[in-house]
PDB file of C-alpha atoms in Angstrom:
ATOM      1  CA  MET A  20      89.204 144.169  54.713  1.00 74.00           C
ATOM      2  CA  VAL A  21      89.798 147.857  54.027  1.00 77.00           C
ATOM      3  CA  ARG A  22      93.330 148.753  52.992  1.00 82.00           C
ATOM      4  CA  GLN A  23      94.728 151.976  54.371  1.00 87.00           C
ATOM      5  CA  LEU A  24      95.252 154.568  51.654  1.00 93.00           C
ATOM      6  CA  GLY A  25      98.791 155.356  50.554  1.00 94.00           C
ATOM      7  CA  GLU A  26     100.231 158.838  51.084  1.00 95.00           C
ATOM      8  CA  LEU A  27      99.299 160.289  47.685  1.00 97.00           C
ATOM      9  CA  GLU A  28      95.966 158.431  47.620  1.00 97.00           C
ATOM     10  CA  ASN A  29      95.158 160.004  50.990  1.00 95.00           C
ATOM     11  CA  GLU A  30      96.124 163.477  49.779  1.00 97.00           C
ATOM     12  CA  VAL A  31      93.873 163.085  46.726  1.00 97.00           C
ATOM     13  CA  MET A  32      90.959 161.662  48.730  1.00 97.00           C
ATOM     14  CA  THR A  33      91.309 164.405  51.358  1.00 96.00           C
ATOM     15  CA  ARG A  34      90.705 167.030  48.692  1.00 97.00           C
ATOM     16  CA  VAL A  35      87.830 165.134  47.113  1.00 97.00           C
ATOM     17  CA  TRP A  36      86.178 164.669  50.521  1.00 97.00           C
ATOM     18  CA  GLN A  37      86.744 168.298  51.556  1.00 96.00           C
ATOM     19  CA  TRP A  38      85.473 169.811  48.326  1.00 96.00           C
ATOM     20  CA  ASN A  39      82.376 167.603  48.394  1.00 91.00           C
ATOM     21  CA  ARG A  40      81.676 168.019  44.677  1.00 95.00           C
ATOM     22  CA  PRO A  41      82.760 166.296  41.464  1.00 97.00           C
ATOM     23  CA  VAL A  42      86.371 167.248  40.646  1.00 97.00           C
ATOM     24  CA  THR A  43      88.753 166.850  37.731  1.00 97.00           C
ATOM     25  CA  VAL A  44      92.315 165.577  37.756  1.00 97.00           C
ATOM     26  CA  ARG A  45      93.440 169.104  36.805  1.00 97.00           C
ATOM     27  CA  GLU A  46      91.761 170.646  39.888  1.00 97.00           C
ATOM     28  CA  VAL A  47      93.354 168.123  42.230  1.00 98.00           C
ATOM     29  CA  LEU A  48      96.745 168.531  40.548  1.00 98.00           C
ATOM     30  CA  GLU A  49      96.653 172.335  40.839  1.00 97.00           C
ATOM     31  CA  ASP A  50      95.916 172.083  44.545  1.00 97.00           C
ATOM     32  CA  LEU A  51      98.599 169.446  45.143  1.00 97.00           C
ATOM     33  CA  LEU A  52     101.182 171.552  43.284  1.00 97.00           C
ATOM     34  CA  ARG A  53     101.013 174.088  46.128  1.00 96.00           C
ATOM     35  CA  GLU A  54     102.722 171.508  48.355  1.00 95.00           C
ATOM     36  CA  ARG A  55     104.792 169.322  46.026  1.00 95.00           C
ATOM     37  CA  GLU A  56     105.874 168.798  42.438  1.00 96.00           C
ATOM     38  CA  LEU A  57     103.768 166.220  40.600  1.00 96.00           C
ATOM     39  CA  ALA A  58     103.006 165.341  37.013  1.00 97.00           C
ATOM     40  CA  TYR A  59      99.456 165.382  35.666  1.00 97.00           C
ATOM     41  CA  THR A  60      99.808 161.718  34.694  1.00 97.00           C
ATOM     42  CA  THR A  61     100.754 160.772  38.265  1.00 98.00           C
ATOM     43  CA  VAL A  62      97.577 162.301  39.694  1.00 98.00           C
ATOM     44  CA  MET A  63      95.522 160.858  36.840  1.00 97.00           C
ATOM     45  CA  THR A  64      96.912 157.371  37.555  1.00 97.00           C
ATOM     46  CA  VAL A  65      96.211 157.664  41.294  1.00 98.00           C
ATOM     47  CA  MET A  66      92.644 158.826  40.675  1.00 98.00           C
ATOM     48  CA  ASP A  67      92.087 156.029  38.151  1.00 97.00           C
ATOM     49  CA  LYS A  68      93.357 153.486  40.681  1.00 96.00           C
ATOM     50  CA  LEU A  69      91.062 154.946  43.351  1.00 96.00           C
ATOM     51  CA  PHE A  70      88.212 154.558  40.851  1.00 97.00           C
ATOM     52  CA  GLN A  71      89.185 150.935  40.146  1.00 95.00           C
ATOM     53  CA  LYS A  72      89.406 150.199  43.888  1.00 92.00           C
ATOM     54  CA  GLY A  73      85.902 151.588  44.407  1.00 92.00           C
ATOM     55  CA  TRP A  74      86.812 154.739  46.346  1.00 94.00           C
ATOM     56  CA  LEU A  75      85.786 157.112  43.550  1.00 97.00           C
ATOM     57  CA  ARG A  76      83.087 157.107  40.904  1.00 97.00           C
ATOM     58  CA  ARG A  77      83.448 159.114  37.737  1.00 97.00           C
ATOM     59  CA  GLU A  78      81.465 160.582  34.872  1.00 97.00           C
ATOM     60  CA  GLN A  79      82.891 161.682  31.602  1.00 95.00           C
ATOM     61  CA  GLU A  80      82.510 165.370  30.819  1.00 92.00           C
ATOM     62  CA  GLY A  81      83.929 166.208  27.414  1.00 93.00           C
ATOM     63  CA  ARG A  82      87.425 164.747  27.253  1.00 92.00           C
ATOM     64  CA  ALA A  83      87.879 164.654  31.036  1.00 92.00           C
ATOM     65  CA  PHE A  84      86.355 162.730  33.916  1.00 96.00           C
ATOM     66  CA  ARG A  85      84.763 164.256  36.999  1.00 97.00           C
ATOM     67  CA  TYR A  86      85.396 162.197  40.108  1.00 98.00           C
ATOM     68  CA  GLU A  87      83.484 162.083  43.384  1.00 97.00           C
ATOM     69  CA  PRO A  88      83.788 159.902  46.489  1.00 96.00           C
ATOM     70  CA  VAL A  89      81.746 156.741  46.848  1.00 94.00           C
ATOM     71  CA  SER A  90      81.624 157.148  50.647  1.00 93.00           C
ATOM     72  CA  SER A  91      82.622 159.693  53.283  1.00 94.00           C
ATOM     73  CA  ARG A  92      85.920 160.046  55.105  1.00 94.00           C
ATOM     74  CA  GLU A  93      84.057 159.101  58.278  1.00 93.00           C
ATOM     75  CA  ALA A  94      82.886 155.818  56.712  1.00 91.00           C
ATOM     76  CA  TYR A  95      86.484 155.092  55.601  1.00 91.00           C
ATOM     77  CA  THR A  96      87.806 155.813  59.105  1.00 91.00           C
ATOM     78  CA  ALA A  97      85.124 153.621  60.682  1.00 89.00           C
ATOM     79  CA  ALA A  98      85.997 150.751  58.326  1.00 89.00           C
ATOM     80  CA  LEU A  99      89.701 151.028  59.262  1.00 89.00           C
ATOM     81  CA  MET A 100      88.833 151.047  62.958  1.00 88.00           C
ATOM     82  CA  ASN A 101      86.545 148.044  62.539  1.00 89.00           C
ATOM     83  CA  ASP A 102      89.227 146.085  60.675  1.00 88.00           C
ATOM     84  CA  ALA A 103      91.849 146.904  63.313  1.00 87.00           C
ATOM     85  CA  TRP A 104      89.474 145.875  66.104  1.00 86.00           C
ATOM     86  CA  ALA A 105      88.576 142.629  64.322  1.00 87.00           C
ATOM     87  CA  THR A 106      92.241 141.534  64.320  1.00 89.00           C
ATOM     88  CA  SER A 107      92.379 141.443  68.138  1.00 88.00           C
ATOM     89  CA  ASP A 108      92.267 138.142  70.014  1.00 91.00           C
ATOM     90  CA  ASN A 109      90.398 139.991  72.776  1.00 90.00           C
ATOM     91  CA  PRO A 110      88.248 142.731  71.209  1.00 87.00           C
ATOM     92  CA  ALA A 111      86.815 143.875  74.554  1.00 87.00           C
ATOM     93  CA  ALA A 112      90.304 144.414  75.996  1.00 88.00           C
ATOM     94  CA  ALA A 113      91.369 146.225  72.817  1.00 88.00           C
ATOM     95  CA  LEU A 114      88.411 148.588  73.192  1.00 86.00           C
ATOM     96  CA  VAL A 115      89.196 149.255  76.831  1.00 88.00           C
ATOM     97  CA  HIS A 116      92.787 150.151  75.946  1.00 89.00           C
ATOM     98  CA  PHE A 117      91.627 152.264  73.010  1.00 88.00           C
ATOM     99  CA  PHE A 118      89.197 154.159  75.256  1.00 87.00           C
ATOM    100  CA  GLY A 119      92.027 154.697  77.743  1.00 90.00           C
ATOM    101  CA  MET A 120      94.034 156.480  75.026  1.00 93.00           C
ATOM    102  CA  MET A 121      91.216 158.889  74.198  1.00 92.00           C
ATOM    103  CA  SER A 122      91.283 162.536  75.140  1.00 94.00           C
ATOM    104  CA  PRO A 123      88.331 163.895  77.152  1.00 92.00           C
ATOM    105  CA  GLU A 124      86.998 165.467  73.937  1.00 94.00           C
ATOM    106  CA  GLN A 125      87.185 162.131  72.119  1.00 92.00           C
ATOM    107  CA  GLN A 126      85.427 160.426  75.034  1.00 90.00           C
ATOM    108  CA  ASP A 127      82.641 163.016  74.845  1.00 90.00           C
ATOM    109  CA  ALA A 128      82.324 162.410  71.101  1.00 89.00           C
ATOM    110  CA  LEU A 129      82.133 158.653  71.744  1.00 87.00           C
ATOM    111  CA  ARG A 130      79.366 159.117  74.320  1.00 87.00           C
ATOM    112  CA  ASP A 131      77.438 161.277  71.867  1.00 87.00           C
ATOM    113  CA  ALA A 132      77.894 158.715  69.091  1.00 85.00           C
ATOM    114  CA  LEU A 133      76.712 155.879  71.339  1.00 85.00           C
ATOM    115  CA  ARG A 134      73.596 157.832  72.238  1.00 84.00           C
ATOM    116  CA  VAL A 135      72.812 158.235  68.548  1.00 84.00           C
ATOM    117  CA  ALA A 136      73.760 154.718  67.411  1.00 82.00           C
ATOM    118  CA  ALA A 137      72.435 152.630  70.287  1.00 76.00           C
ATOM    119  CA  PRO A 138      70.726 154.361  73.195  1.00 62.00           C
ATOM    120  CA  PRO A 139      71.262 152.496  76.497  1.00 57.00           C
ATOM    121  CA  PRO A 140      68.266 150.621  77.903  1.00 62.00           C
ATOM    122  CA  VAL A 141      65.969 152.858  79.946  1.00 58.00           C
ATOM    123  CA  GLU A 142      66.493 150.792  83.101  1.00 65.00           C
ATOM    124  CA  GLN A 143      70.254 151.584  83.204  1.00 61.00           C
ATOM    125  CA  SER A 144      71.374 154.908  84.615  1.00 68.00           C
ATOM    126  CA  ASP A 145      74.586 156.660  83.587  1.00 72.00           C
ATOM    127  CA  GLU A 146      76.002 155.700  86.993  1.00 77.00           C
ATOM    128  CA  GLN A 147      75.286 152.009  86.339  1.00 69.00           C
ATOM    129  CA  VAL A 148      76.940 152.195  82.926  1.00 69.00           C
ATOM    130  CA  THR A 149      79.975 153.928  84.476  1.00 74.00           C
ATOM    131  CA  GLU A 150      80.196 151.246  87.197  1.00 74.00           C
ATOM    132  CA  LEU A 151      80.056 148.480  84.599  1.00 66.00           C
ATOM    133  CA  ALA A 152      82.760 150.169  82.508  1.00 69.00           C
ATOM    134  CA  THR A 153      84.973 150.566  85.604  1.00 69.00           C
ATOM    135  CA  GLU A 154      84.540 146.884  86.499  1.00 64.00           C
ATOM    136  CA  LEU A 155      85.268 145.821  82.927  1.00 60.00           C
ATOM    137  CA  THR A 156      88.354 148.028  82.800  1.00 58.00           C
ATOM    138  CA  GLY A 157      89.720 146.431  85.963  1.00 60.00           C
ATOM    139  CA  GLU A 158      89.015 142.876  84.778  1.00 51.00           C
ATOM    140  CA  LEU A 159      90.558 143.298  81.338  1.00 51.00           C
ATOM    141  CA  SER A 160      93.661 145.188  82.358  1.00 49.00           C
ATOM    142  CA  GLY A 161      94.514 143.216  85.477  1.00 52.00           C
ATOM    143  CA  GLY A 162      93.279 145.948  87.799  1.00 49.00           C
ATOM    144  CA  GLU A 163      95.276 148.740  86.158  1.00 49.00           C
ATOM    145  CA  PRO A 164      93.757 151.645  84.238  1.00 46.00           C
ATOM    146  CA  PRO A 165      93.900 150.964  80.482  1.00 44.00           C
ATOM    147  CA  GLY A 166      96.385 153.749  79.724  1.00 45.00           C
ATOM    148  CA  ASP A 167      98.801 152.652  82.473  1.00 42.00           C
ATOM    149  CA  ILE A 168     100.853 150.020  80.665  1.00 40.00           C
ATOM    150  CA  GLY A 169     104.620 149.597  80.838  1.00 38.00           C
ATOM    151  CA  SER A 170     106.641 149.667  77.624  1.00 37.00           C
ATOM    152  CA  PRO A 171     107.840 146.369  76.124  1.00 40.00           C
ATOM    153  CA  ALA A 172     111.472 147.435  76.615  1.00 44.00           C
ATOM    154  CA  ASP A 173     110.898 148.202  80.316  1.00 41.00           C
ATOM    155  CA  PRO A 174     107.916 146.258  81.714  1.00 40.00           C
ATOM    156  CA  GLY A 175     108.171 148.081  85.024  1.00 43.00           C
ATOM    157  CA  ALA A 176     107.924 151.540  83.439  1.00 41.00           C
ATOM    158  CA  ARG A 177     104.806 153.532  84.261  1.00 36.00           C
TER     159      ARG A 177
END
């Protein structure tokens, strides 16, 4: 199970992922200091912990280490999504509700990703896939669109 990064861990990893090159504690610290006050030892400890947890690899260069990510931000995000999905008692229903929360741009990105990862069988047209998705949405959400769910405090709210 992938643990979500803490606030400072995320800030450090964001820089390491964005820069896409080996970095030193000093470089990360200098960038973080633009937004908040931190000690060198704090950033060094966080980066060492990220190394120990397997998020970063490092090579010694003189007296300092250069750190780089073990995997991409996209791989981290996918692992978090997979873990969250795996906790559901009804993964298909969870996906339907998740898809219902997506913006049109996110839905387009999902379609593109599905074409790359697992092209649909040749014998199924886009219309057939859309029909199947519509049927599945109705079955899993009791006939309501996945984004049309009342709040727990007011079950009748729409």
